[in-house]
Short mmCIF file of C-alpha atoms in Angstrom, two decimals:
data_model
loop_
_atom_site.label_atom_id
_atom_site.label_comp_id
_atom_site.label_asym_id
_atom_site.label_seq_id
_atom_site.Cartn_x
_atom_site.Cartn_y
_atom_site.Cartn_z
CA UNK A 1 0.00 0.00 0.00
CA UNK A 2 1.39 3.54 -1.24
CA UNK A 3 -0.31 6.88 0.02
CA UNK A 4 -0.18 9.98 -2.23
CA UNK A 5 -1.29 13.33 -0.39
CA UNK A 6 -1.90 16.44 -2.77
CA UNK A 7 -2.90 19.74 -1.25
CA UNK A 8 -5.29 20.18 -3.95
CA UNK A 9 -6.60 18.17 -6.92
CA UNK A 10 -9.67 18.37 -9.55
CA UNK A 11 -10.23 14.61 -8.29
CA UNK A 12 -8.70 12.51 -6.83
CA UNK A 13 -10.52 9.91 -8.83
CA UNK A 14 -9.60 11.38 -12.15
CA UNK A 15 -5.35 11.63 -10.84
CA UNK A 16 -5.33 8.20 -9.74
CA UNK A 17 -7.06 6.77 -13.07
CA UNK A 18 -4.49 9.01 -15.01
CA UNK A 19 -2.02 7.34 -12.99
CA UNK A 20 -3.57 3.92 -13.56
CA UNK A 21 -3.27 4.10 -16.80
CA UNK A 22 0.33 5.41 -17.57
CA UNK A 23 2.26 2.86 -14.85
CA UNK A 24 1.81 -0.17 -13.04
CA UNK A 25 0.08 0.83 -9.59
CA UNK A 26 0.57 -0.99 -5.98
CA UNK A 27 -2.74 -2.22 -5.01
CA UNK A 28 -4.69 -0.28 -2.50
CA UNK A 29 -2.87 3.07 -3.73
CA UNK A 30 -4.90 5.76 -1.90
CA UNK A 31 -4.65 9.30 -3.01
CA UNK A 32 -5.86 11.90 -0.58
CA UNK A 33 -6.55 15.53 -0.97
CA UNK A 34 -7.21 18.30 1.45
CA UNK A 35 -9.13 20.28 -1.22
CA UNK A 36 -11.16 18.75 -4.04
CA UNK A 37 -11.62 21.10 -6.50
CA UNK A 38 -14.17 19.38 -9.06
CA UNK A 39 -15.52 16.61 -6.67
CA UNK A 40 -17.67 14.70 -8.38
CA UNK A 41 -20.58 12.23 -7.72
CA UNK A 42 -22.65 9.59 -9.41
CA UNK A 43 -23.67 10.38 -12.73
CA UNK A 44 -21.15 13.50 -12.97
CA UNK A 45 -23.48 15.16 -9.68
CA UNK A 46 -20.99 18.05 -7.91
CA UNK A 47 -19.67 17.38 -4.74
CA UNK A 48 -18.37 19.96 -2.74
CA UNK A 49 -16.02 20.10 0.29
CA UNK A 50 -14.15 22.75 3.12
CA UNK A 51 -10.48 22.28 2.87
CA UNK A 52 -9.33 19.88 4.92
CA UNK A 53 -12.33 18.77 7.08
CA UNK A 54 -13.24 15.84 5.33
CA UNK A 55 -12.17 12.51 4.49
CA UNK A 56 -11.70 12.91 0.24
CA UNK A 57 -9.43 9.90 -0.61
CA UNK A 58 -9.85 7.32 -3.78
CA UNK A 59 -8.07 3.95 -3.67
CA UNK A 60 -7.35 1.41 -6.42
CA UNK A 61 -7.79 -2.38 -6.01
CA UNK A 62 -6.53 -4.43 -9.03
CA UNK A 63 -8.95 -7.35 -9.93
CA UNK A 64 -8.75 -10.40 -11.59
CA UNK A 65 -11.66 -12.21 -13.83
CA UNK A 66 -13.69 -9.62 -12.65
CA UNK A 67 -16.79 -9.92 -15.11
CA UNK A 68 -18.17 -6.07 -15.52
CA UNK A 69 -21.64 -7.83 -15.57
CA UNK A 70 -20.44 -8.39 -11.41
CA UNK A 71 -19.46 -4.28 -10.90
CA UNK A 72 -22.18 -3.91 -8.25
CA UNK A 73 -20.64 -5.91 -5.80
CA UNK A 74 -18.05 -3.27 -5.76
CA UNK A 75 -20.61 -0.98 -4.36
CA UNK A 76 -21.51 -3.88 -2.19
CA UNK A 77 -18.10 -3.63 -0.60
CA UNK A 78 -17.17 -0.45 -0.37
CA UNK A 79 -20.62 0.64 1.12
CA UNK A 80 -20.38 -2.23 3.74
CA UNK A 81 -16.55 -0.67 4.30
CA UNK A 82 -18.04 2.77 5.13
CA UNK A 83 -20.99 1.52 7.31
CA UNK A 84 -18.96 -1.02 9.63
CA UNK A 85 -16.26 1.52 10.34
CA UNK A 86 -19.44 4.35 10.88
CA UNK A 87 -20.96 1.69 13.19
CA UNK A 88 -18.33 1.21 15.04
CA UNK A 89 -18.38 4.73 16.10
CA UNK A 90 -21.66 4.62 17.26
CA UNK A 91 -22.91 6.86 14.18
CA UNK A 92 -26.88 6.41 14.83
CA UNK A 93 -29.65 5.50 12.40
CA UNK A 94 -26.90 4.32 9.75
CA UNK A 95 -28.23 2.99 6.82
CA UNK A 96 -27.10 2.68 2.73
CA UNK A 97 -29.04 4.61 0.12
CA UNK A 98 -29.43 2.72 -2.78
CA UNK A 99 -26.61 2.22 -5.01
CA UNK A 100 -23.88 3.62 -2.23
CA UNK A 101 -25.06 7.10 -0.18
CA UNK A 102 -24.19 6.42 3.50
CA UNK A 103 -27.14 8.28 5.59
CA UNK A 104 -27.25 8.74 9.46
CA UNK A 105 -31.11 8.87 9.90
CA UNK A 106 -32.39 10.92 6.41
CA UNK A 107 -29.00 12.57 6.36
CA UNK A 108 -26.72 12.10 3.86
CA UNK A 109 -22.81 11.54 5.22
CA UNK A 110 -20.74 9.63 2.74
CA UNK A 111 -21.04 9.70 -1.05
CA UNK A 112 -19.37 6.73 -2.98
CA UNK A 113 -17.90 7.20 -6.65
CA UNK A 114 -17.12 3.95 -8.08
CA UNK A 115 -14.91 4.10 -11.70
CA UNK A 116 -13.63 1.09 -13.09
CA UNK A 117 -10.59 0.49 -15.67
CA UNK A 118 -11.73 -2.08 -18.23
CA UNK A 119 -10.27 -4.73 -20.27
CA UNK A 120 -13.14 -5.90 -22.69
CA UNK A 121 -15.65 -7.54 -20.50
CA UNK A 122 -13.56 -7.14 -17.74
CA UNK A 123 -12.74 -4.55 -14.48
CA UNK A 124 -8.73 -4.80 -14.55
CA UNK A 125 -8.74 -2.16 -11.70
CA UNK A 126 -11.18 -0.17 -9.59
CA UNK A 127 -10.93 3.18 -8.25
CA UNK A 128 -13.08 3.73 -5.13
CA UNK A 129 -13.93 7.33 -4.24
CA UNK A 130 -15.16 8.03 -1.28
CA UNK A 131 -16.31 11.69 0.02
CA UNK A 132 -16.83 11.09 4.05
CA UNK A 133 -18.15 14.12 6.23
CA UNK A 134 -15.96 14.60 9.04
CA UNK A 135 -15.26 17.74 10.53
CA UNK A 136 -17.67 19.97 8.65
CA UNK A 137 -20.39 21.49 10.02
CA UNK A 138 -21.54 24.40 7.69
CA UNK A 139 -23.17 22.91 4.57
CA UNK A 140 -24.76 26.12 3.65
CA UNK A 141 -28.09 25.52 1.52
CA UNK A 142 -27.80 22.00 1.08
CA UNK A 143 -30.25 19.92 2.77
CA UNK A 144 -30.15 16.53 4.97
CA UNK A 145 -26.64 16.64 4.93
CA UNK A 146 -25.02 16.17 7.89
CA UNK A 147 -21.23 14.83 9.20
CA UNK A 148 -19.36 12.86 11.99
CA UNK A 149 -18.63 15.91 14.01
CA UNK A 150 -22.50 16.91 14.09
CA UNK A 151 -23.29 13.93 15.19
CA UNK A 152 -20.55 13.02 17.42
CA UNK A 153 -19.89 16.54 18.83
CA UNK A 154 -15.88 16.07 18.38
CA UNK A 155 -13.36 16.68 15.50
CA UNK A 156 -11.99 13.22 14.21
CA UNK A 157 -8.22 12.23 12.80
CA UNK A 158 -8.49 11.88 9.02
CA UNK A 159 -5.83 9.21 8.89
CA UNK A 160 -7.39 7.05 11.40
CA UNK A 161 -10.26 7.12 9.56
CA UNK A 162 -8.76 6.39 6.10
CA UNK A 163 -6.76 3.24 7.92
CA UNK A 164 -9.82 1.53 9.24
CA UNK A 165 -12.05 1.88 6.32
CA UNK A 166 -9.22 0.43 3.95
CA UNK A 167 -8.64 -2.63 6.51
CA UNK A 168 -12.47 -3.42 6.38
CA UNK A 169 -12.19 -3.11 2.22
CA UNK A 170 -9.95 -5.77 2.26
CA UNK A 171 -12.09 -8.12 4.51
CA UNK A 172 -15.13 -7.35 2.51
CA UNK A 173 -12.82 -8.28 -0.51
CA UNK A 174 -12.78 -11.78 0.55
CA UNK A 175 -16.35 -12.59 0.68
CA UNK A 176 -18.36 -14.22 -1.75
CA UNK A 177 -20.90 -12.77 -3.79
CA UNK A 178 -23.96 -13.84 -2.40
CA UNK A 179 -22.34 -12.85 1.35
CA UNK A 180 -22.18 -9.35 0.07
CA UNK A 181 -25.12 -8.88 -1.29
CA UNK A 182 -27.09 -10.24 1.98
CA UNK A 183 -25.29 -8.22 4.42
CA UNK A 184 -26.20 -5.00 1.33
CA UNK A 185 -29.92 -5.67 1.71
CA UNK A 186 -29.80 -5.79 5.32
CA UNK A 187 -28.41 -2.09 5.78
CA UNK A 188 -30.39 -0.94 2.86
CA UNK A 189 -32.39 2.25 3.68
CA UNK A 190 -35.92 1.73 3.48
CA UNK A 191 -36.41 -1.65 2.27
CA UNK A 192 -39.98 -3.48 2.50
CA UNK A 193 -41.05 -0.06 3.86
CA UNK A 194 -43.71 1.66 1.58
CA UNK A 195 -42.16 4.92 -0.12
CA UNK A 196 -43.03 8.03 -2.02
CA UNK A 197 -40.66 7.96 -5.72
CA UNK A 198 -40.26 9.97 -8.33
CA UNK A 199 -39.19 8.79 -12.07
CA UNK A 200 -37.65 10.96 -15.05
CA UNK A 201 -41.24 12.09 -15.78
CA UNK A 202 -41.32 13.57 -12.33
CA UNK A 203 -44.45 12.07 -12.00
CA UNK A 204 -44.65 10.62 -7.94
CA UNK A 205 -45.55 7.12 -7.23
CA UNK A 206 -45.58 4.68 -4.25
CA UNK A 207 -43.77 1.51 -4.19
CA UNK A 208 -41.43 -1.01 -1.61
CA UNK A 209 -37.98 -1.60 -2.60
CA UNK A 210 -37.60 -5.24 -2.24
CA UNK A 211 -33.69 -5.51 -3.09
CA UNK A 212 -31.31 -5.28 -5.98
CA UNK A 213 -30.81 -7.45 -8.82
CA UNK A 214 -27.21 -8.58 -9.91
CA UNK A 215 -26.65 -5.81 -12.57
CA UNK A 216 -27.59 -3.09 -9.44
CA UNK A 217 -30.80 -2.16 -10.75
CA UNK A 218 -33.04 -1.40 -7.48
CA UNK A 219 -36.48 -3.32 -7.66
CA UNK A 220 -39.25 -1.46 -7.15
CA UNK A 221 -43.18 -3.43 -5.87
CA UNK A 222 -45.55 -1.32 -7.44
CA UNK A 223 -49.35 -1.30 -6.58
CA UNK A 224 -49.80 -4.08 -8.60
CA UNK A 225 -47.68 -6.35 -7.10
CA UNK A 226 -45.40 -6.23 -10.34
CA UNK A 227 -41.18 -5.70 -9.63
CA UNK A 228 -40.18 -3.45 -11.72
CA UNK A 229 -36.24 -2.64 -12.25
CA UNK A 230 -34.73 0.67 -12.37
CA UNK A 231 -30.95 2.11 -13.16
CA UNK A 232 -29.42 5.03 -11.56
CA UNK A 233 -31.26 7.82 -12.12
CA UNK A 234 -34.24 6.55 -13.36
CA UNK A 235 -36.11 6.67 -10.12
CA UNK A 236 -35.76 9.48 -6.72
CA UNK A 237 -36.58 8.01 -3.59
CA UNK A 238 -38.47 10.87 -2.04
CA UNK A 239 -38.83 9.06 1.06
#
């Protein structure tokens, strides 16, 4: 394991891909920042940050035979990462927002950006980004967004945080398939509870997410009874 710390970067995503692609990189390679200038989120969403407050690393695991048709156990892992490390911290209310938003009650304090280096059908290497509220507590206008100092009342160590969650990465590395994707559904936020959605239409409907199908699409019971399947973006979970 290698550590790169830049005062500033566009993304610390985008460097360590560059860097990916130009050498051979030691696995686990983290690259921290104190100041992410173009954060970004799922589905190129901005993601903003105070210097130095929060956790803003990416790390690269190399794969092998990793089938792209498997990529969302990768959220699987890194999501189960985040909340064990949360958890044991006594965060409260923890849950995962489908695909890979950490919340502490409706609160949003962890945003995942998963970007993976292909060769053909397969993930040669995958860069994990992960944006974790630590030590901020002035979010401005944004809404049911919170951090770990907020709801711990304390400013944490940024390092110690960075160690734990890559030593729970590599245990959730080692489990099987199915084993992730049981101990996904039972942290995800607001399954088998009726909620309020909205799809691309913005047109509102009620459904019960009832889990997540092997190519990450959240399924959706509708009034009918019918599951129906739905990619990022495609459906808001209005709560």
């Amino acid at each position: 394991m290698s550590i790169i710390k830049l005062n500033a970067t566009d993304s610390t995503n985008l460097y360590l891909k560059e860097l990916a692609l130009s050498q051979s990189i030691e696995d686990f390679t983290i690259v921290s920042t104190e100041l992410q200038l173009k954060g970004r989120g799922q589905m190129g969403s901005n993601w903003h940050s105070e210097k130095g407050k929060n956790l803003t690393i990416s790390i690269l695991k190399n794969l092998t035979d990793f089938h792209i048709q498997n990529q969302f156990n990768l959220n699987c892992v890194v999501s189960l990462a985040i909340y064990d490390v949360l958890y044991e911290m006594a965060i409260p209310n923890l849950s995962v927002k489908w695909p890979n938003d950490i919340l502490s009650g409706n609160h949003k304090i962890c945003g995942i950006l998963i970007e993976n280096i292909l060769k053909g059908n397969l993930i040669r290497s995958t860069i994990l980004g992960i944006g974790l509220n630590v030590n901020q507590t002035n979010f401005g206008t944004l809404e049911k967004v919170s951090s770990l100092k907020l709801l711990l009342g304390q400013n944490l160590e940024l390092n110690d945080l960075t160690n734990k969650i890559l030593e729970k990465l590599k245990y959730y590395f080692r489990l099987s398939a199915d084993d992730l994707k049981s101990k996904y559904l039972k942290i995800l936020f607001r399954i088998d509870k009726p909620s309020t959605f909205s799809d691309t239409k913005r047109e509102k409907f009620v459904g019960i997410i009832r889990g997540v199908d092997a190519a990450g699409r959240l399924l959706v019971e509708l009034e009918d009874k019918m599951i129906s399947k739905y990619d990022l973006k495609e459906i808001k979970l209005l709560y």
